[in-house]
mmCIF file of C-alpha atoms in Angstrom:
data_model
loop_
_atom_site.group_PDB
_atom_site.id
_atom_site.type_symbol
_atom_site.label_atom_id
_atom_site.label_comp_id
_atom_site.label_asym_id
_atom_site.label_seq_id
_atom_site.Cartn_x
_atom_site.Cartn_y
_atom_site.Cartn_z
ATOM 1 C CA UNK A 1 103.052 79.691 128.759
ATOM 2 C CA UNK A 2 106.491 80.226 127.571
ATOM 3 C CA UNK A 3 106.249 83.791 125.801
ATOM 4 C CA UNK A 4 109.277 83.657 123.285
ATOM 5 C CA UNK A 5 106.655 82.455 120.391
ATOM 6 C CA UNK A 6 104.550 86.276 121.059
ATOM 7 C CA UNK A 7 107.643 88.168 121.808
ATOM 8 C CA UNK A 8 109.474 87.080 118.505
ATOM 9 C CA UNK A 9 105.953 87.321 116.199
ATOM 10 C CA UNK A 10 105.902 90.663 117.453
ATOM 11 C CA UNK A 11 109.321 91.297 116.489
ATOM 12 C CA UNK A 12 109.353 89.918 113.269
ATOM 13 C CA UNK A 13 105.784 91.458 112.786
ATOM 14 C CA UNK A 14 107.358 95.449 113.901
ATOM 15 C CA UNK A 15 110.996 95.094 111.783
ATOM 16 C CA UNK A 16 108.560 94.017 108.386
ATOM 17 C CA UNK A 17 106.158 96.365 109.051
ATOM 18 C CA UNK A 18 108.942 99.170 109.031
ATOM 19 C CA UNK A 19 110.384 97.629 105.721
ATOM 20 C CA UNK A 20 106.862 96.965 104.049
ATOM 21 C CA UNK A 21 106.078 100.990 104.911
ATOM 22 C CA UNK A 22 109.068 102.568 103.140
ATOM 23 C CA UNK A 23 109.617 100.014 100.251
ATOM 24 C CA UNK A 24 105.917 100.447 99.991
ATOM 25 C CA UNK A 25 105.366 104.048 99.664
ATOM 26 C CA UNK A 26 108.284 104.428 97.745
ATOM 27 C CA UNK A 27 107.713 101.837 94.933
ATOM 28 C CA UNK A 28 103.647 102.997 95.209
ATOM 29 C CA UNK A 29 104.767 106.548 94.283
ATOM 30 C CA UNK A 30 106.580 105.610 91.734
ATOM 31 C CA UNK A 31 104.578 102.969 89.905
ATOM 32 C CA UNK A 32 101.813 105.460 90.460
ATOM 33 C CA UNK A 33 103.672 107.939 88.357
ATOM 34 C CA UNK A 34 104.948 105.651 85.776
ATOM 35 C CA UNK A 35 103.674 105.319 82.237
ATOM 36 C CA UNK A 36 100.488 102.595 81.629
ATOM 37 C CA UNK A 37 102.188 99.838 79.925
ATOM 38 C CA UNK A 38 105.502 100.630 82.484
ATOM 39 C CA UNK A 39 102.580 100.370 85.193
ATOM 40 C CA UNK A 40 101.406 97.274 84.091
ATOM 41 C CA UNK A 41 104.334 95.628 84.141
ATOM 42 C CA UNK A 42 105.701 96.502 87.283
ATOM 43 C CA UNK A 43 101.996 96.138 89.328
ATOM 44 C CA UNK A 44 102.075 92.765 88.250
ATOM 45 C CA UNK A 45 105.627 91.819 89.562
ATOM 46 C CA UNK A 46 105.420 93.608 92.817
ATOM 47 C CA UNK A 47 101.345 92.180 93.838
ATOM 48 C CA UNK A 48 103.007 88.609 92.265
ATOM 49 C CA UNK A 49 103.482 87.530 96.310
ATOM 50 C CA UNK A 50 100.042 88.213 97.079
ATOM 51 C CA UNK A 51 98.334 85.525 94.733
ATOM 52 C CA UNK A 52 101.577 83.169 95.146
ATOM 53 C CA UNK A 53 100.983 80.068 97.564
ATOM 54 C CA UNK A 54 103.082 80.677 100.545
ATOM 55 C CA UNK A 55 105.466 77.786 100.442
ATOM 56 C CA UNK A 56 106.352 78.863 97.063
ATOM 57 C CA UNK A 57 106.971 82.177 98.162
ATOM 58 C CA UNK A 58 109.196 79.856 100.811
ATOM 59 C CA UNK A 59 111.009 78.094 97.969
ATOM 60 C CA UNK A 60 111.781 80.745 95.976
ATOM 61 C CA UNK A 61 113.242 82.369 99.091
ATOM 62 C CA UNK A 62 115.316 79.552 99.878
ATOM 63 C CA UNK A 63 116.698 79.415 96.448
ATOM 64 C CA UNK A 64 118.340 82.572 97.090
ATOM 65 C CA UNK A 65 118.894 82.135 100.753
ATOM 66 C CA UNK A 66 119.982 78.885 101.387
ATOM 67 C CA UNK A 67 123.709 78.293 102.083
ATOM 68 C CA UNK A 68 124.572 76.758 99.199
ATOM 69 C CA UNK A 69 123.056 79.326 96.658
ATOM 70 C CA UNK A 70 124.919 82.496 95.302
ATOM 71 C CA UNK A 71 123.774 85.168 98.375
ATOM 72 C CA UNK A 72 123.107 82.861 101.108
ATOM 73 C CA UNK A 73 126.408 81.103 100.111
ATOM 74 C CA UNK A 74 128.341 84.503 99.885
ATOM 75 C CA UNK A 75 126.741 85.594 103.256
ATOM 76 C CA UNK A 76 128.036 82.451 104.498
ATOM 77 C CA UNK A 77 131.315 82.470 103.316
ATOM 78 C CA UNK A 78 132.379 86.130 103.814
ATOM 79 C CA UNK A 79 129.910 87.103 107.149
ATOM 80 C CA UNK A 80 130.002 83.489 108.865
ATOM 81 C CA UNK A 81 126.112 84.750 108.961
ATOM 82 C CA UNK A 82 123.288 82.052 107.883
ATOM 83 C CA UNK A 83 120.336 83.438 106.179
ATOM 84 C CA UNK A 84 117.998 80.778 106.839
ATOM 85 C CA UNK A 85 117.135 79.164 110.066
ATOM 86 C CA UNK A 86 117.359 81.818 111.743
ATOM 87 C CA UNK A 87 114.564 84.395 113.455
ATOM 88 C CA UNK A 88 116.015 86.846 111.495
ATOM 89 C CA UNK A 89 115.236 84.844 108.159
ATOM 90 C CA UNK A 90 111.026 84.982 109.378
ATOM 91 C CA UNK A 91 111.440 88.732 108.274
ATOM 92 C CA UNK A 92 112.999 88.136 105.220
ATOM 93 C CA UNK A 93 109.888 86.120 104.378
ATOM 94 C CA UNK A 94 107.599 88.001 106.475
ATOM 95 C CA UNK A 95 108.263 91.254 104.147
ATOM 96 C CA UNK A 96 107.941 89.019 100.692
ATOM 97 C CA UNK A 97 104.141 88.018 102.265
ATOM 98 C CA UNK A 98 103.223 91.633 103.537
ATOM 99 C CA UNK A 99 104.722 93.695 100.807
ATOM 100 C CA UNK A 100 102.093 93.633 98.201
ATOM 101 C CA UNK A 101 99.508 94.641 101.160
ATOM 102 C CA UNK A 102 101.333 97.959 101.705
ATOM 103 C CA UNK A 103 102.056 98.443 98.108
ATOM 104 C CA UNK A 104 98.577 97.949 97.110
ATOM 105 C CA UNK A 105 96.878 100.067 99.463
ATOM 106 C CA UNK A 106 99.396 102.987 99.008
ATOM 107 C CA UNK A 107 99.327 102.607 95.264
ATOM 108 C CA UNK A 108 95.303 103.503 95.816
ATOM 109 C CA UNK A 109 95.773 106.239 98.071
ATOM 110 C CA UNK A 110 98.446 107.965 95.805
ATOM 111 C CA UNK A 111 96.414 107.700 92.857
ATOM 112 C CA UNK A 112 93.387 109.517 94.098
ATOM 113 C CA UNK A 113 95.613 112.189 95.649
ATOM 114 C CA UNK A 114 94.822 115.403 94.062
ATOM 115 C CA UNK A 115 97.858 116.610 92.115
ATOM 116 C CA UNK A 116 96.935 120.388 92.101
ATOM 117 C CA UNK A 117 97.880 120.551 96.242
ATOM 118 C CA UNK A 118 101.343 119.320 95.098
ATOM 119 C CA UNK A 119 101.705 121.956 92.433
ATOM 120 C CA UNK A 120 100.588 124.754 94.589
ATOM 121 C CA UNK A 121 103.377 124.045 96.509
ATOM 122 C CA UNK A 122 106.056 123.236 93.784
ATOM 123 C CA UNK A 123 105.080 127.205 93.400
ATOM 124 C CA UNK A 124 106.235 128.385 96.621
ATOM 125 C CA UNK A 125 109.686 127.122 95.655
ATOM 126 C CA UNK A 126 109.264 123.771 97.644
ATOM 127 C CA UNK A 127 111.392 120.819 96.917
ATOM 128 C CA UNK A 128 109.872 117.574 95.230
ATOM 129 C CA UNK A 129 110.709 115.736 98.733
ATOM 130 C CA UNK A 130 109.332 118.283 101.109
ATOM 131 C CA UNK A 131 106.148 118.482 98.917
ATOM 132 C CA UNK A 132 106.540 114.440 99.255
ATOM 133 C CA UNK A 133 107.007 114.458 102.904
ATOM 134 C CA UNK A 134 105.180 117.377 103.982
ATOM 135 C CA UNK A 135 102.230 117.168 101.623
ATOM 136 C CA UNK A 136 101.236 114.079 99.973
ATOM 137 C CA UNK A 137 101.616 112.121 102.398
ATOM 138 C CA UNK A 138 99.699 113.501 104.908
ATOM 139 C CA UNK A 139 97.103 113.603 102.877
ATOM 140 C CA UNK A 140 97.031 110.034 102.028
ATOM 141 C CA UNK A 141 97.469 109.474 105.564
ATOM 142 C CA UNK A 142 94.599 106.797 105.690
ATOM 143 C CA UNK A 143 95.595 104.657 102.978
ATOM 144 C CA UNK A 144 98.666 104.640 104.255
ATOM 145 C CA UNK A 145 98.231 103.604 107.739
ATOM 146 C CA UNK A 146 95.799 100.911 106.708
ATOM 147 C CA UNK A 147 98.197 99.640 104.972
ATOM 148 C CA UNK A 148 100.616 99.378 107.422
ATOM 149 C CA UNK A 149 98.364 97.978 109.616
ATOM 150 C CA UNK A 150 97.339 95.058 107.126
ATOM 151 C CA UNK A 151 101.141 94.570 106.795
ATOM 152 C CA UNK A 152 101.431 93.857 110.283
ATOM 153 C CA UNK A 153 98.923 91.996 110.420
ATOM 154 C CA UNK A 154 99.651 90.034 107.842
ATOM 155 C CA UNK A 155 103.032 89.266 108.945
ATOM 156 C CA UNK A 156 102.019 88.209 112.761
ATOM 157 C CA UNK A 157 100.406 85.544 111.018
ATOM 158 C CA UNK A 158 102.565 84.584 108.348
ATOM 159 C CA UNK A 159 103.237 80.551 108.466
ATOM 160 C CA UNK A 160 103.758 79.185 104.971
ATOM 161 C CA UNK A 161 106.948 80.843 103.923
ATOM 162 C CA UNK A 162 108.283 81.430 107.367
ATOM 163 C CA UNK A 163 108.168 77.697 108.200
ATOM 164 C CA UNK A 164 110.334 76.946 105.683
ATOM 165 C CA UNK A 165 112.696 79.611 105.805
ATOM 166 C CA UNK A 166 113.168 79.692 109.486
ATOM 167 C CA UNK A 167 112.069 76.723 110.550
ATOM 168 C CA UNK A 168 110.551 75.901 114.331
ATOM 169 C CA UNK A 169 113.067 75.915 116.737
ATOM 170 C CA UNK A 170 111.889 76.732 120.493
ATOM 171 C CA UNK A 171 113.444 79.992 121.685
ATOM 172 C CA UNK A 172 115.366 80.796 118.806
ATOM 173 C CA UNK A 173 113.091 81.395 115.416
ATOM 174 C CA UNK A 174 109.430 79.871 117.009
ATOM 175 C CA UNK A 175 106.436 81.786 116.385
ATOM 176 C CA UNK A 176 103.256 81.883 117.251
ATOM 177 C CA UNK A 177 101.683 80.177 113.498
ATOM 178 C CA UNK A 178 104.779 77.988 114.133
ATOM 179 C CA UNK A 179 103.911 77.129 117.945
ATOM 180 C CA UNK A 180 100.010 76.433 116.880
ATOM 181 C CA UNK A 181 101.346 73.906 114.508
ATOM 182 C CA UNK A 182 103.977 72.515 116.382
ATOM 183 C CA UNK A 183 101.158 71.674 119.508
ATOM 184 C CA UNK A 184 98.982 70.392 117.613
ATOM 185 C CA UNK A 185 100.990 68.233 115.793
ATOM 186 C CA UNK A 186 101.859 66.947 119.327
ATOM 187 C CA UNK A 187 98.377 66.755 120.114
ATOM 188 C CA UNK A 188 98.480 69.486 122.605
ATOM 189 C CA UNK A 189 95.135 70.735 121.397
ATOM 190 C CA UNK A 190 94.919 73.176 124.419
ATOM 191 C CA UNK A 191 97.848 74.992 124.071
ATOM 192 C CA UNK A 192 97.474 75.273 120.302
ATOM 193 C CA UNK A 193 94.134 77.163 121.434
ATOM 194 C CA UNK A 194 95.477 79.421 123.786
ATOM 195 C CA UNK A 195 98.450 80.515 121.178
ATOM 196 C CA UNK A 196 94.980 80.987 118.473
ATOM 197 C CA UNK A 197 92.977 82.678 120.921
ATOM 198 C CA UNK A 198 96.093 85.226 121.684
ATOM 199 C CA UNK A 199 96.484 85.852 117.796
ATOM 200 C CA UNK A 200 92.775 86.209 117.738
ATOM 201 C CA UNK A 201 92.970 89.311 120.521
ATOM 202 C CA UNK A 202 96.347 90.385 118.749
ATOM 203 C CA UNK A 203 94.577 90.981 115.272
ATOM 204 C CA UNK A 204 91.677 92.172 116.836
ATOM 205 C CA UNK A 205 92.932 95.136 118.214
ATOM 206 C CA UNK A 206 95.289 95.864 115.657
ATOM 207 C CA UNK A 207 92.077 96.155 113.250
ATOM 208 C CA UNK A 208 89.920 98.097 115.644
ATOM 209 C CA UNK A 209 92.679 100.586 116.226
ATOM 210 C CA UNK A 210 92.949 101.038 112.066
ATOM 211 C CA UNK A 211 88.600 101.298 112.079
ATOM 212 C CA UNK A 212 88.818 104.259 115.073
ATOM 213 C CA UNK A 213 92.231 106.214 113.034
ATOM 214 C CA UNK A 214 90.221 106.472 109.686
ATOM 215 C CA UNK A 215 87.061 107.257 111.533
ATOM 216 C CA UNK A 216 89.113 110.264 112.804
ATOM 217 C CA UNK A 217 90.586 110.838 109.568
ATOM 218 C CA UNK A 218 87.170 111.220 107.596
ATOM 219 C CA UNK A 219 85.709 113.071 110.124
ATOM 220 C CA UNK A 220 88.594 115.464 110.577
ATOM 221 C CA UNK A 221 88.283 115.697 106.718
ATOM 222 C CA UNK A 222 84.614 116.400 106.948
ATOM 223 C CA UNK A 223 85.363 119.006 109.547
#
């Protein structure tokens, strides 16, 4: 089994995941903090991925990205660096898919955060960000990780938008949704099976580590 498909899901998977997690947190704090109808607004653009067919999400992208429109054109033209068809352009897409998981999640945990723990420390003469960093956060620890961990997974499994962004091309932007198509389209049902049943372990553990991390959490909160 030729491994480039697992190695570059995994890549793809870790770089979105670490994009999803600070765009998420950030833009979750914020919209969390912002007026109702300013709320409104903005919850509906940033979730707008989540409900979006995939391929659209894929057109849209391309629109922007391709090499003859405005950014993927400028990128082009001034970097000699294609945006699309490329493994690097799987992330681009990869993040669009995954976002609204870690926004979503985070949004939740931020709003039930109690607000007096962050005052009691804006009156020791703490900074906004330290109180950030140093207290909300870790207490909305759970949320967050969860969803970081539905971002990732997410994003391992992301085929729709990725497919048309990146393409399949065998060890440079294949994947493993990509691969599993690709086979069975060739009528190689058995390797298509072997690529789902390594997905299958993939996700599995990913979830079973979240499920043991907030059964620590609410039992160190019990505690």
């Amino acid at each position: 089994m030729d491994l480039f498909p697992l190695l570059n899901s995994l890549r793809i998977a870790a770089i979105a995941t670490v994009a999803v997690f600070f765009l998420g947190i950030g833009l979750a704090d914020l919209v969390a903090r912002a007026p109702r109808w300013l709320k409104g607004v903005l919850d509906v653009v940033l979730t707008l991925p989540l409900v979006l067919p995939p391929t659209v999400v894929g057109y849209l992208l391309l629109l922007v990205l391709g090499p003859k429109r405005p950014l993927g054109g400028w990128f082009l033209s001034t970097f000699d660096l294609r945006l699309v068809m490329t493994w690097y352009s799987a992330v681009f897409a990869t993040v669009v898919v995954s976002f609204p998981l870690m926004y979503r999640t985070a949004r939740g945990a931020f709003e039930g955060f109690d607000e007096r723990l962050a005052q009691a420390g804006r009156t020791l003469g703490k900074s906004n960000a330290w109180v950030f960093w140093r207290v909300k956060l870790p207490a909305c620890a759970p949320g967050i990780v969860a969803g970081a961990v539905l971002a990732f997974a997410r994003a391992l499994g992301e085929y729709g938008a990725t497919s048309m962004v990146a393409g399949y091309i065998p060890n440079q932007t294949a994947t493993i949704s990509t691969t599993v198509y690709q086979l069975w389209r060739t009528g190689d049902d058995a390797g298509a099976l072997s690529w789902v049943l390594v997905n299958l372990a993939i996700s599995a553990v990913v979830l079973m580590a979240m499920n043991m991390f907030e059964r620590r959490a609410r039992a160190r909160k019990a505690a």
